[in-house]
Structures are given as C-alpha cells and as structure tokens.
Amino acid sequence: MKNKIIPIHYINQLTDTKDEFWKDKSCGICSIQMLISFQKPEVAKIPVMELLDRCRELGGYVENIGWRHDTLLKLAHEYGVNADYQKVFYGREKTKEEGLTFIDKKLIKGEPVMASIHFAFDPSRGGHLVLVNGYQKEEKDIVGYHILDPYPNKRGSEYFVTQEDFLRGWRGGLIWLTEEK
C-alpha cells in the first residue's frame, strides 16, 4: 500500500473563524483558503473573517444553500490563484466515476482539489466543503482519499475515506487549481 499526502496549511473553521454566527458556515472559505495557500502560502495568514467578508461582498453566500463555487473562484483570482469548478455536479454513478478519474489525475500531479460532500460523508446530512489532499494506492489502483476537513468531526480534521465511502458521500462538486484564468 502506498500513501501520497500533499502537505497543506490547515485552517480550522471552528477556531480560525472569529465569529460565532459564521464559524459553522465557513467551510467554503476555509477550504478555498487552504487551496489558495497551497500556491500562495502567505494567504494562510489572512484572517478567515477578512476572506469571508470579501466573499460575501462578492455575493458568494446564499442563505440555506451555502457558498457559490464561482464566487470562491473570484476570491482565489483576487489573490493571484487560478482555479476552476465543476459547473454541473457529477451526479450519476457513471459521471461520478469520470469525476474520480479527474480527482486521481490532479492528486497524482501533486495538486489538491476541493470537494463538495455531504457533511461527514453521510448522505443524510447537508452540504460541506473539504480539501482532498492525497490518496492511498494498492498495486495500481487508488482505493481511497486523504481529507483535510475544516470542521473537525469524530474522524478529526485529517482523515482517510475509502473510495466507496467517498463516492457515497460526495455531492459531485469540485474546485481545482488551473494554469490560466
């Protein structure tokens, strides 16, 4: 078995979001901050609330839904980081398999991706954003993913999920780094 983990500065939405109202809703901001800081480490030092307020100014938060992925990209672009997102979520089993192939290629290249999941990978729970920052391989096959979760839960903030659990709990959305705007 082989593990590959991409080191990324961790942002904890419960302790780094200095606002009681927003700390439970800041997963998108904390995840995009981790993704941006992968290319621009200095961004990890910016207060979460500064990024959150800016994203809200851009119209990035929709009440009872969450963070607009296109606006999270605008925030990344403001810090000089190019990224893109899955405009139509991988929703069916066949398209999710295509999405996994895309994730695998990014991780093999050493690039993390953000994923839109059901909280704690539980399909009965609401939406949540996390960073996928590694994989575990058996022989030639990737069998699961290393997750950086801005909302530490019973698994902690850094944990492994099997590919099967990932597929079950993944809502189909992705945000990734690109070369161009």
mmCIF file with all atom_site columns, C-alpha atoms in Angstrom:
data_model
loop_
_atom_site.group_PDB
_atom_site.id
_atom_site.type_symbol
_atom_site.label_atom_id
_atom_site.label_alt_id
_atom_site.label_comp_id
_atom_site.label_asym_id
_atom_site.label_entity_id
_atom_site.label_seq_id
_atom_site.pdbx_PDB_ins_code
_atom_site.Cartn_x
_atom_site.Cartn_y
_atom_site.Cartn_z
_atom_site.occupancy
_atom_site.B_iso_or_equiv
_atom_site.pdbx_formal_charge
_atom_site.auth_seq_id
_atom_site.auth_comp_id
_atom_site.auth_asym_id
_atom_site.auth_atom_id
_atom_site.pdbx_PDB_model_num
ATOM 1   C CA . MET A 1 1   ? 0.000   0.000  0.000   1.00 0.00 ? 1   MET A CA 1
ATOM 2   C CA . LYS A 1 2   ? 1.285   3.461  -0.912  1.00 0.00 ? 2   LYS A CA 1
ATOM 3   C CA . ASN A 1 3   ? 0.101   6.774  0.536   1.00 0.00 ? 3   ASN A CA 1
ATOM 4   C CA . LYS A 1 4   ? 0.607   10.160 -1.051  1.00 0.00 ? 4   LYS A CA 1
ATOM 5   C CA . ILE A 1 5   ? -0.295  13.177 1.062   1.00 0.00 ? 5   ILE A CA 1
ATOM 6   C CA . ILE A 1 6   ? 0.103   16.722 -0.230  1.00 0.00 ? 6   ILE A CA 1
ATOM 7   C CA . PRO A 1 7   ? 1.153   18.994 2.657   1.00 0.00 ? 7   PRO A CA 1
ATOM 8   C CA . ILE A 1 8   ? -1.169  21.993 3.078   1.00 0.00 ? 8   ILE A CA 1
ATOM 9   C CA . HIS A 1 9   ? -1.533  24.571 5.841   1.00 0.00 ? 9   HIS A CA 1
ATOM 10  C CA . TYR A 1 10  ? -4.644  23.581 7.820   1.00 0.00 ? 10  TYR A CA 1
ATOM 11  C CA . ILE A 1 11  ? -7.435  26.102 8.513   1.00 0.00 ? 11  ILE A CA 1
ATOM 12  C CA . ASN A 1 12  ? -9.918  25.128 11.262  1.00 0.00 ? 12  ASN A CA 1
ATOM 13  C CA . GLN A 1 13  ? -13.300 26.770 10.754  1.00 0.00 ? 13  GLN A CA 1
ATOM 14  C CA . LEU A 1 14  ? -14.268 26.397 14.427  1.00 0.00 ? 14  LEU A CA 1
ATOM 15  C CA . THR A 1 15  ? -11.203 28.110 15.890  1.00 0.00 ? 15  THR A CA 1
ATOM 16  C CA . ASP A 1 16  ? -9.991  30.287 12.995  1.00 0.00 ? 16  ASP A CA 1
ATOM 17  C CA . THR A 1 17  ? -13.381 31.850 12.199  1.00 0.00 ? 17  THR A CA 1
ATOM 18  C CA . LYS A 1 18  ? -13.667 34.511 14.893  1.00 0.00 ? 18  LYS A CA 1
ATOM 19  C CA . ASP A 1 19  ? -17.430 34.922 14.630  1.00 0.00 ? 19  ASP A CA 1
ATOM 20  C CA . GLU A 1 20  ? -19.936 32.679 16.404  1.00 0.00 ? 20  GLU A CA 1
ATOM 21  C CA . PHE A 1 21  ? -22.571 33.053 13.677  1.00 0.00 ? 21  PHE A CA 1
ATOM 22  C CA . TRP A 1 22  ? -20.218 32.246 10.801  1.00 0.00 ? 22  TRP A CA 1
ATOM 23  C CA . LYS A 1 23  ? -17.980 29.546 12.296  1.00 0.00 ? 23  LYS A CA 1
ATOM 24  C CA . ASP A 1 24  ? -20.453 26.768 11.443  1.00 0.00 ? 24  ASP A CA 1
ATOM 25  C CA . LYS A 1 25  ? -20.894 28.157 7.897   1.00 0.00 ? 25  LYS A CA 1
ATOM 26  C CA . SER A 1 26  ? -17.324 28.954 6.881   1.00 0.00 ? 26  SER A CA 1
ATOM 27  C CA . CYS A 1 27  ? -16.259 25.601 5.387   1.00 0.00 ? 27  CYS A CA 1
ATOM 28  C CA . GLY A 1 28  ? -16.135 27.040 1.860   1.00 0.00 ? 28  GLY A CA 1
ATOM 29  C CA . ILE A 1 29  ? -13.973 29.981 2.908   1.00 0.00 ? 29  ILE A CA 1
ATOM 30  C CA . CYS A 1 30  ? -11.615 27.815 4.968   1.00 0.00 ? 30  CYS A CA 1
ATOM 31  C CA . SER A 1 31  ? -11.333 25.238 2.176   1.00 0.00 ? 31  SER A CA 1
ATOM 32  C CA . ILE A 1 32  ? -10.642 27.831 -0.543  1.00 0.00 ? 32  ILE A CA 1
ATOM 33  C CA . GLN A 1 33  ? -8.119  29.479 1.793   1.00 0.00 ? 33  GLN A CA 1
ATOM 34  C CA . MET A 1 34  ? -6.295  26.147 2.140   1.00 0.00 ? 34  MET A CA 1
ATOM 35  C CA . LEU A 1 35  ? -6.390  25.656 -1.640  1.00 0.00 ? 35  LEU A CA 1
ATOM 36  C CA . ILE A 1 36  ? -5.123  29.201 -2.325  1.00 0.00 ? 36  ILE A CA 1
ATOM 37  C CA . SER A 1 37  ? -2.382  28.856 0.300   1.00 0.00 ? 37  SER A CA 1
ATOM 38  C CA . PHE A 1 38  ? -1.116  25.749 -1.485  1.00 0.00 ? 38  PHE A CA 1
ATOM 39  C CA . GLN A 1 39  ? 0.169   28.137 -4.190  1.00 0.00 ? 39  GLN A CA 1
ATOM 40  C CA . LYS A 1 40  ? 0.405   31.317 -2.101  1.00 0.00 ? 40  LYS A CA 1
ATOM 41  C CA . PRO A 1 41  ? 1.461   30.311 1.451   1.00 0.00 ? 41  PRO A CA 1
ATOM 42  C CA . GLU A 1 42  ? 1.119   33.889 2.718   1.00 0.00 ? 42  GLU A CA 1
ATOM 43  C CA . VAL A 1 43  ? -2.675  33.675 2.256   1.00 0.00 ? 43  VAL A CA 1
ATOM 44  C CA . ALA A 1 44  ? -2.829  31.207 5.168   1.00 0.00 ? 44  ALA A CA 1
ATOM 45  C CA . LYS A 1 45  ? -2.078  34.165 7.484   1.00 0.00 ? 45  LYS A CA 1
ATOM 46  C CA . ILE A 1 46  ? -5.079  36.235 6.366   1.00 0.00 ? 46  ILE A CA 1
ATOM 47  C CA . PRO A 1 47  ? -7.893  36.165 8.950   1.00 0.00 ? 47  PRO A CA 1
ATOM 48  C CA . VAL A 1 48  ? -10.753 33.907 7.865   1.00 0.00 ? 48  VAL A CA 1
ATOM 49  C CA . MET A 1 49  ? -13.269 36.692 8.543   1.00 0.00 ? 49  MET A CA 1
ATOM 50  C CA . GLU A 1 50  ? -11.463 39.019 6.115   1.00 0.00 ? 50  GLU A CA 1
ATOM 51  C CA . LEU A 1 51  ? -11.850 36.434 3.333   1.00 0.00 ? 51  LEU A CA 1
ATOM 52  C CA . LEU A 1 52  ? -15.395 35.596 4.388   1.00 0.00 ? 52  LEU A CA 1
ATOM 53  C CA . ASP A 1 53  ? -16.457 39.261 4.377   1.00 0.00 ? 53  ASP A CA 1
ATOM 54  C CA . ARG A 1 54  ? -14.897 39.774 0.948   1.00 0.00 ? 54  ARG A CA 1
ATOM 55  C CA . CYS A 1 55  ? -16.645 36.722 -0.489  1.00 0.00 ? 55  CYS A CA 1
ATOM 56  C CA . ARG A 1 56  ? -19.952 37.965 0.932   1.00 0.00 ? 56  ARG A CA 1
ATOM 57  C CA . GLU A 1 57  ? -19.332 41.369 -0.702  1.00 0.00 ? 57  GLU A CA 1
ATOM 58  C CA . LEU A 1 58  ? -18.980 39.481 -3.990  1.00 0.00 ? 58  LEU A CA 1
ATOM 59  C CA . GLY A 1 59  ? -22.367 37.810 -3.411  1.00 0.00 ? 59  GLY A CA 1
ATOM 60  C CA . GLY A 1 60  ? -20.805 34.472 -2.563  1.00 0.00 ? 60  GLY A CA 1
ATOM 61  C CA . TYR A 1 61  ? -23.090 33.225 0.203   1.00 0.00 ? 61  TYR A CA 1
ATOM 62  C CA . VAL A 1 62  ? -26.640 32.012 -0.382  1.00 0.00 ? 62  VAL A CA 1
ATOM 63  C CA . GLU A 1 63  ? -28.676 31.543 2.792   1.00 0.00 ? 63  GLU A CA 1
ATOM 64  C CA . ASN A 1 64  ? -29.744 27.908 3.413   1.00 0.00 ? 64  ASN A CA 1
ATOM 65  C CA . ILE A 1 65  ? -27.596 26.756 0.484   1.00 0.00 ? 65  ILE A CA 1
ATOM 66  C CA . GLY A 1 66  ? -24.003 27.805 1.149   1.00 0.00 ? 66  GLY A CA 1
ATOM 67  C CA . TRP A 1 67  ? -21.043 29.171 -0.772  1.00 0.00 ? 67  TRP A CA 1
ATOM 68  C CA . ARG A 1 68  ? -21.284 29.792 -4.507  1.00 0.00 ? 68  ARG A CA 1
ATOM 69  C CA . HIS A 1 69  ? -18.394 27.977 -6.148  1.00 0.00 ? 69  HIS A CA 1
ATOM 70  C CA . ASP A 1 70  ? -17.995 30.615 -8.881  1.00 0.00 ? 70  ASP A CA 1
ATOM 71  C CA . THR A 1 71  ? -17.563 33.299 -6.231  1.00 0.00 ? 71  THR A CA 1
ATOM 72  C CA . LEU A 1 72  ? -14.990 31.235 -4.351  1.00 0.00 ? 72  LEU A CA 1
ATOM 73  C CA . LEU A 1 73  ? -13.031 31.253 -7.636  1.00 0.00 ? 73  LEU A CA 1
ATOM 74  C CA . LYS A 1 74  ? -13.297 35.045 -7.828  1.00 0.00 ? 74  LYS A CA 1
ATOM 75  C CA . LEU A 1 75  ? -11.789 35.186 -4.356  1.00 0.00 ? 75  LEU A CA 1
ATOM 76  C CA . ALA A 1 76  ? -8.928  32.908 -5.447  1.00 0.00 ? 76  ALA A CA 1
ATOM 77  C CA . HIS A 1 77  ? -8.324  35.093 -8.519  1.00 0.00 ? 77  HIS A CA 1
ATOM 78  C CA . GLU A 1 78  ? -8.080  38.181 -6.308  1.00 0.00 ? 78  GLU A CA 1
ATOM 79  C CA . TYR A 1 79  ? -5.092  36.521 -4.658  1.00 0.00 ? 79  TYR A CA 1
ATOM 80  C CA . GLY A 1 80  ? -3.485  35.590 -7.971  1.00 0.00 ? 80  GLY A CA 1
ATOM 81  C CA . VAL A 1 81  ? -4.506  31.930 -7.954  1.00 0.00 ? 81  VAL A CA 1
ATOM 82  C CA . ASN A 1 82  ? -6.221  30.429 -10.971 1.00 0.00 ? 82  ASN A CA 1
ATOM 83  C CA . ALA A 1 83  ? -8.872  27.830 -10.367 1.00 0.00 ? 83  ALA A CA 1
ATOM 84  C CA . ASP A 1 84  ? -11.945 26.324 -11.971 1.00 0.00 ? 84  ASP A CA 1
ATOM 85  C CA . TYR A 1 85  ? -15.004 24.412 -10.808 1.00 0.00 ? 85  TYR A CA 1
ATOM 86  C CA . GLN A 1 86  ? -17.419 21.725 -11.896 1.00 0.00 ? 86  GLN A CA 1
ATOM 87  C CA . LYS A 1 87  ? -20.324 23.745 -13.314 1.00 0.00 ? 87  LYS A CA 1
ATOM 88  C CA . VAL A 1 88  ? -22.641 20.723 -13.425 1.00 0.00 ? 88  VAL A CA 1
ATOM 89  C CA . PHE A 1 89  ? -22.002 18.400 -10.490 1.00 0.00 ? 89  PHE A CA 1
ATOM 90  C CA . TYR A 1 90  ? -21.035 14.833 -11.215 1.00 0.00 ? 90  TYR A CA 1
ATOM 91  C CA . GLY A 1 91  ? -24.376 13.382 -10.153 1.00 0.00 ? 91  GLY A CA 1
ATOM 92  C CA . ARG A 1 92  ? -24.930 9.933  -11.570 1.00 0.00 ? 92  ARG A CA 1
ATOM 93  C CA . GLU A 1 93  ? -22.741 6.924  -10.883 1.00 0.00 ? 93  GLU A CA 1
ATOM 94  C CA . LYS A 1 94  ? -21.186 6.990  -14.373 1.00 0.00 ? 94  LYS A CA 1
ATOM 95  C CA . THR A 1 95  ? -20.312 10.687 -14.207 1.00 0.00 ? 95  THR A CA 1
ATOM 96  C CA . LYS A 1 96  ? -19.013 10.299 -10.648 1.00 0.00 ? 96  LYS A CA 1
ATOM 97  C CA . GLU A 1 97  ? -16.596 7.683  -11.975 1.00 0.00 ? 97  GLU A CA 1
ATOM 98  C CA . GLU A 1 98  ? -15.394 10.287 -14.507 1.00 0.00 ? 98  GLU A CA 1
ATOM 99  C CA . GLY A 1 99  ? -15.035 12.731 -11.629 1.00 0.00 ? 99  GLY A CA 1
ATOM 100 C CA . LEU A 1 100 ? -12.923 10.259 -9.668  1.00 0.00 ? 100 LEU A CA 1
ATOM 101 C CA . THR A 1 101 ? -10.617 9.866  -12.656 1.00 0.00 ? 101 THR A CA 1
ATOM 102 C CA . PHE A 1 102 ? -10.247 13.669 -12.741 1.00 0.00 ? 102 PHE A CA 1
ATOM 103 C CA . ILE A 1 103 ? -9.517  13.811 -8.981  1.00 0.00 ? 103 ILE A CA 1
ATOM 104 C CA . ASP A 1 104 ? -6.976  10.986 -9.304  1.00 0.00 ? 104 ASP A CA 1
ATOM 105 C CA . LYS A 1 105 ? -5.120  12.775 -12.114 1.00 0.00 ? 105 LYS A CA 1
ATOM 106 C CA . LYS A 1 106 ? -4.928  16.006 -10.091 1.00 0.00 ? 106 LYS A CA 1
ATOM 107 C CA . LEU A 1 107 ? -3.671  14.227 -6.974  1.00 0.00 ? 107 LEU A CA 1
ATOM 108 C CA . ILE A 1 108 ? -1.088  12.212 -8.921  1.00 0.00 ? 108 ILE A CA 1
ATOM 109 C CA . LYS A 1 109 ? 0.206   15.543 -10.295 1.00 0.00 ? 109 LYS A CA 1
ATOM 110 C CA . GLY A 1 110 ? 0.526   16.738 -6.695  1.00 0.00 ? 110 GLY A CA 1
ATOM 111 C CA . GLU A 1 111 ? -2.457  19.113 -6.796  1.00 0.00 ? 111 GLU A CA 1
ATOM 112 C CA . PRO A 1 112 ? -5.182  19.094 -4.132  1.00 0.00 ? 112 PRO A CA 1
ATOM 113 C CA . VAL A 1 113 ? -8.859  19.571 -5.022  1.00 0.00 ? 113 VAL A CA 1
ATOM 114 C CA . MET A 1 114 ? -11.857 20.868 -3.098  1.00 0.00 ? 114 MET A CA 1
ATOM 115 C CA . ALA A 1 115 ? -14.870 18.573 -2.983  1.00 0.00 ? 115 ALA A CA 1
ATOM 116 C CA . SER A 1 116 ? -18.493 19.273 -2.182  1.00 0.00 ? 116 SER A CA 1
ATOM 117 C CA . ILE A 1 117 ? -19.636 16.489 0.125   1.00 0.00 ? 117 ILE A CA 1
ATOM 118 C CA . HIS A 1 118 ? -22.439 15.612 2.493   1.00 0.00 ? 118 HIS A CA 1
ATOM 119 C CA . PHE A 1 119 ? -21.222 16.538 5.982   1.00 0.00 ? 119 PHE A CA 1
ATOM 120 C CA . ALA A 1 120 ? -19.060 13.685 7.374   1.00 0.00 ? 120 ALA A CA 1
ATOM 121 C CA . PHE A 1 121 ? -19.680 11.803 4.075   1.00 0.00 ? 121 PHE A CA 1
ATOM 122 C CA . ASP A 1 122 ? -23.171 10.973 5.377   1.00 0.00 ? 122 ASP A CA 1
ATOM 123 C CA . PRO A 1 123 ? -25.777 11.310 2.567   1.00 0.00 ? 123 PRO A CA 1
ATOM 124 C CA . SER A 1 124 ? -28.479 12.162 5.134   1.00 0.00 ? 124 SER A CA 1
ATOM 125 C CA . ARG A 1 125 ? -26.592 15.344 6.143   1.00 0.00 ? 125 ARG A CA 1
ATOM 126 C CA . GLY A 1 126 ? -26.328 18.757 4.472   1.00 0.00 ? 126 GLY A CA 1
ATOM 127 C CA . GLY A 1 127 ? -23.581 20.106 2.215   1.00 0.00 ? 127 GLY A CA 1
ATOM 128 C CA . HIS A 1 128 ? -19.983 20.742 3.235   1.00 0.00 ? 128 HIS A CA 1
ATOM 129 C CA . LEU A 1 129 ? -16.697 21.607 1.516   1.00 0.00 ? 129 LEU A CA 1
ATOM 130 C CA . VAL A 1 130 ? -13.394 19.826 2.208   1.00 0.00 ? 130 VAL A CA 1
ATOM 131 C CA . LEU A 1 131 ? -9.963  19.502 0.652   1.00 0.00 ? 131 LEU A CA 1
ATOM 132 C CA . VAL A 1 132 ? -8.824  16.218 -0.880  1.00 0.00 ? 132 VAL A CA 1
ATOM 133 C CA . ASN A 1 133 ? -5.060  16.262 -0.361  1.00 0.00 ? 133 ASN A CA 1
ATOM 134 C CA . GLY A 1 134 ? -3.918  12.738 -1.018  1.00 0.00 ? 134 GLY A CA 1
ATOM 135 C CA . TYR A 1 135 ? -4.676  9.154  -1.878  1.00 0.00 ? 135 TYR A CA 1
ATOM 136 C CA . GLN A 1 136 ? -3.909  5.588  -0.927  1.00 0.00 ? 136 GLN A CA 1
ATOM 137 C CA . LYS A 1 137 ? -2.956  3.138  -3.626  1.00 0.00 ? 137 LYS A CA 1
ATOM 138 C CA . GLU A 1 138 ? -2.964  -0.671 -3.667  1.00 0.00 ? 138 GLU A CA 1
ATOM 139 C CA . GLU A 1 139 ? -0.949  -2.001 -6.576  1.00 0.00 ? 139 GLU A CA 1
ATOM 140 C CA . LYS A 1 140 ? -2.039  0.328  -9.428  1.00 0.00 ? 140 LYS A CA 1
ATOM 141 C CA . ASP A 1 141 ? -5.455  1.301  -8.054  1.00 0.00 ? 141 ASP A CA 1
ATOM 142 C CA . ILE A 1 142 ? -6.370  4.244  -5.862  1.00 0.00 ? 142 ILE A CA 1
ATOM 143 C CA . VAL A 1 143 ? -8.529  2.838  -3.061  1.00 0.00 ? 143 VAL A CA 1
ATOM 144 C CA . GLY A 1 144 ? -9.279  5.988  -1.076  1.00 0.00 ? 144 GLY A CA 1
ATOM 145 C CA . TYR A 1 145 ? -8.535  9.615  -0.288  1.00 0.00 ? 145 TYR A CA 1
ATOM 146 C CA . HIS A 1 146 ? -6.928  11.715 2.422   1.00 0.00 ? 146 HIS A CA 1
ATOM 147 C CA . ILE A 1 147 ? -9.193  14.550 3.523   1.00 0.00 ? 147 ILE A CA 1
ATOM 148 C CA . LEU A 1 148 ? -8.455  17.884 5.194   1.00 0.00 ? 148 LEU A CA 1
ATOM 149 C CA . ASP A 1 149 ? -11.734 18.857 6.803   1.00 0.00 ? 149 ASP A CA 1
ATOM 150 C CA . PRO A 1 150 ? -12.066 22.445 8.067   1.00 0.00 ? 150 PRO A CA 1
ATOM 151 C CA . TYR A 1 151 ? -14.746 21.235 10.522  1.00 0.00 ? 151 TYR A CA 1
ATOM 152 C CA . PRO A 1 152 ? -13.121 18.611 12.743  1.00 0.00 ? 152 PRO A CA 1
ATOM 153 C CA . ASN A 1 153 ? -15.615 15.842 13.427  1.00 0.00 ? 153 ASN A CA 1
ATOM 154 C CA . LYS A 1 154 ? -15.425 12.415 15.046  1.00 0.00 ? 154 LYS A CA 1
ATOM 155 C CA . ARG A 1 155 ? -12.738 11.469 12.487  1.00 0.00 ? 155 ARG A CA 1
ATOM 156 C CA . GLY A 1 156 ? -10.708 14.562 13.314  1.00 0.00 ? 156 GLY A CA 1
ATOM 157 C CA . SER A 1 157 ? -9.535  17.150 10.801  1.00 0.00 ? 157 SER A CA 1
ATOM 158 C CA . GLU A 1 158 ? -7.258  14.911 8.724   1.00 0.00 ? 158 GLU A CA 1
ATOM 159 C CA . TYR A 1 159 ? -8.605  11.503 7.844   1.00 0.00 ? 159 TYR A CA 1
ATOM 160 C CA . PHE A 1 160 ? -8.846  8.793  5.217   1.00 0.00 ? 160 PHE A CA 1
ATOM 161 C CA . VAL A 1 161 ? -12.016 7.648  3.422   1.00 0.00 ? 161 VAL A CA 1
ATOM 162 C CA . THR A 1 162 ? -12.279 4.666  1.129   1.00 0.00 ? 162 THR A CA 1
ATOM 163 C CA . GLN A 1 163 ? -13.204 5.333  -2.473  1.00 0.00 ? 163 GLN A CA 1
ATOM 164 C CA . GLU A 1 164 ? -16.562 3.671  -1.805  1.00 0.00 ? 164 GLU A CA 1
ATOM 165 C CA . ASP A 1 165 ? -17.309 5.997  1.151   1.00 0.00 ? 165 ASP A CA 1
ATOM 166 C CA . PHE A 1 166 ? -16.112 8.981  -0.867  1.00 0.00 ? 166 PHE A CA 1
ATOM 167 C CA . LEU A 1 167 ? -18.486 8.138  -3.716  1.00 0.00 ? 167 LEU A CA 1
ATOM 168 C CA . ARG A 1 168 ? -21.395 7.670  -1.321  1.00 0.00 ? 168 ARG A CA 1
ATOM 169 C CA . GLY A 1 169 ? -20.806 10.996 0.455   1.00 0.00 ? 169 GLY A CA 1
ATOM 170 C CA . TRP A 1 170 ? -19.581 13.119 -2.461  1.00 0.00 ? 170 TRP A CA 1
ATOM 171 C CA . ARG A 1 171 ? -22.198 15.509 -3.858  1.00 0.00 ? 171 ARG A CA 1
ATOM 172 C CA . GLY A 1 172 ? -20.304 15.735 -7.164  1.00 0.00 ? 172 GLY A CA 1
ATOM 173 C CA . GLY A 1 173 ? -18.880 19.247 -6.951  1.00 0.00 ? 173 GLY A CA 1
ATOM 174 C CA . LEU A 1 174 ? -15.190 20.096 -7.361  1.00 0.00 ? 174 LEU A CA 1
ATOM 175 C CA . ILE A 1 175 ? -12.916 23.134 -7.340  1.00 0.00 ? 175 ILE A CA 1
ATOM 176 C CA . TRP A 1 176 ? -9.350  22.759 -8.600  1.00 0.00 ? 176 TRP A CA 1
ATOM 177 C CA . LEU A 1 177 ? -6.255  24.752 -9.475  1.00 0.00 ? 177 LEU A CA 1
ATOM 178 C CA . THR A 1 178 ? -5.571  25.655 -13.089 1.00 0.00 ? 178 THR A CA 1
ATOM 179 C CA . GLU A 1 179 ? -2.755  27.212 -15.092 1.00 0.00 ? 179 GLU A CA 1
ATOM 180 C CA . GLU A 1 180 ? -4.857  30.003 -16.565 1.00 0.00 ? 180 GLU A CA 1
ATOM 181 C CA . LYS A 1 181 ? -7.725  32.265 -15.513 1.00 0.00 ? 181 LYS A CA 1
#
